[in-house]
Short mmCIF file of C-alpha atoms in Angstrom, two decimals:
data_model
loop_
_atom_site.label_atom_id
_atom_site.label_comp_id
_atom_site.label_asym_id
_atom_site.label_seq_id
_atom_site.Cartn_x
_atom_site.Cartn_y
_atom_site.Cartn_z
CA UNK A 1 12.82 10.93 1.59
CA UNK A 2 10.79 11.20 4.77
CA UNK A 3 7.01 10.79 5.07
CA UNK A 4 5.07 13.27 7.20
CA UNK A 5 2.36 11.18 8.88
CA UNK A 6 0.42 14.33 9.79
CA UNK A 7 -0.77 14.36 6.17
CA UNK A 8 -2.08 10.78 6.17
CA UNK A 9 -5.74 10.14 5.33
CA UNK A 10 -7.69 7.49 7.23
CA UNK A 11 -9.70 5.00 5.17
CA UNK A 12 -11.91 3.28 7.76
CA UNK A 13 -12.83 -0.29 6.79
CA UNK A 14 -15.13 -2.81 8.41
CA UNK A 15 -14.47 -6.55 8.52
CA UNK A 16 -14.91 -7.92 5.00
CA UNK A 17 -14.35 -4.56 3.27
CA UNK A 18 -11.98 -4.21 0.34
CA UNK A 19 -9.48 -1.37 -0.02
CA UNK A 20 -7.79 -0.78 -3.37
CA UNK A 21 -4.54 1.18 -3.73
CA UNK A 22 -2.30 2.23 -6.59
CA UNK A 23 1.00 0.35 -6.58
CA UNK A 24 2.99 3.41 -5.50
CA UNK A 25 0.65 4.60 -2.72
CA UNK A 26 2.15 4.18 0.74
CA UNK A 27 -0.36 2.46 2.99
CA UNK A 28 -0.47 0.62 6.30
CA UNK A 29 -2.94 -0.80 8.77
CA UNK A 30 -3.22 -1.04 12.52
CA UNK A 31 -2.25 -4.31 14.22
CA UNK A 32 -4.63 -7.24 13.86
CA UNK A 33 -6.21 -7.67 17.31
CA UNK A 34 -8.18 -10.81 16.47
CA UNK A 35 -7.30 -14.51 16.56
CA UNK A 36 -7.99 -14.74 12.82
CA UNK A 37 -5.55 -14.24 9.97
CA UNK A 38 -5.60 -11.01 8.03
CA UNK A 39 -5.76 -11.82 4.35
CA UNK A 40 -4.56 -9.88 1.36
CA UNK A 41 -4.90 -10.41 -2.36
CA UNK A 42 -2.49 -8.59 -4.62
CA UNK A 43 -3.28 -8.28 -8.30
CA UNK A 44 -1.41 -6.23 -10.88
CA UNK A 45 -2.86 -5.33 -14.26
CA UNK A 46 -0.39 -4.07 -16.81
CA UNK A 47 -1.42 -3.57 -20.42
CA UNK A 48 0.96 -5.37 -22.80
CA UNK A 49 1.82 -2.05 -24.49
CA UNK A 50 2.46 -0.21 -21.22
CA UNK A 51 5.75 1.61 -20.76
CA UNK A 52 6.85 2.44 -17.23
CA UNK A 53 7.44 6.20 -16.78
CA UNK A 54 9.69 5.43 -13.81
CA UNK A 55 12.61 3.15 -13.21
CA UNK A 56 11.12 1.52 -10.08
CA UNK A 57 14.47 0.00 -9.18
CA UNK A 58 15.72 3.52 -8.47
CA UNK A 59 12.85 4.80 -6.28
CA UNK A 60 14.09 6.51 -3.10
CA UNK A 61 14.00 4.72 0.22
CA UNK A 62 11.30 6.23 2.41
CA UNK A 63 11.57 6.85 6.14
CA UNK A 64 8.25 6.87 8.01
CA UNK A 65 8.18 8.88 11.23
CA UNK A 66 5.45 9.83 13.68
#
């Protein structure tokens, strides 16, 4: 599958902001132009009774193009 970047939606964030995404949402950020590390915290919540509707091991590879 190929991703059409003309449909992307910008989510402007300031230093210290938090952006939350669903596990299957494609996302990216611009290069870090500071001398400081960019940090991320990844947390998954899955209810013990949850059943995956998708076999995630078989998701298509995605090609991103400009």
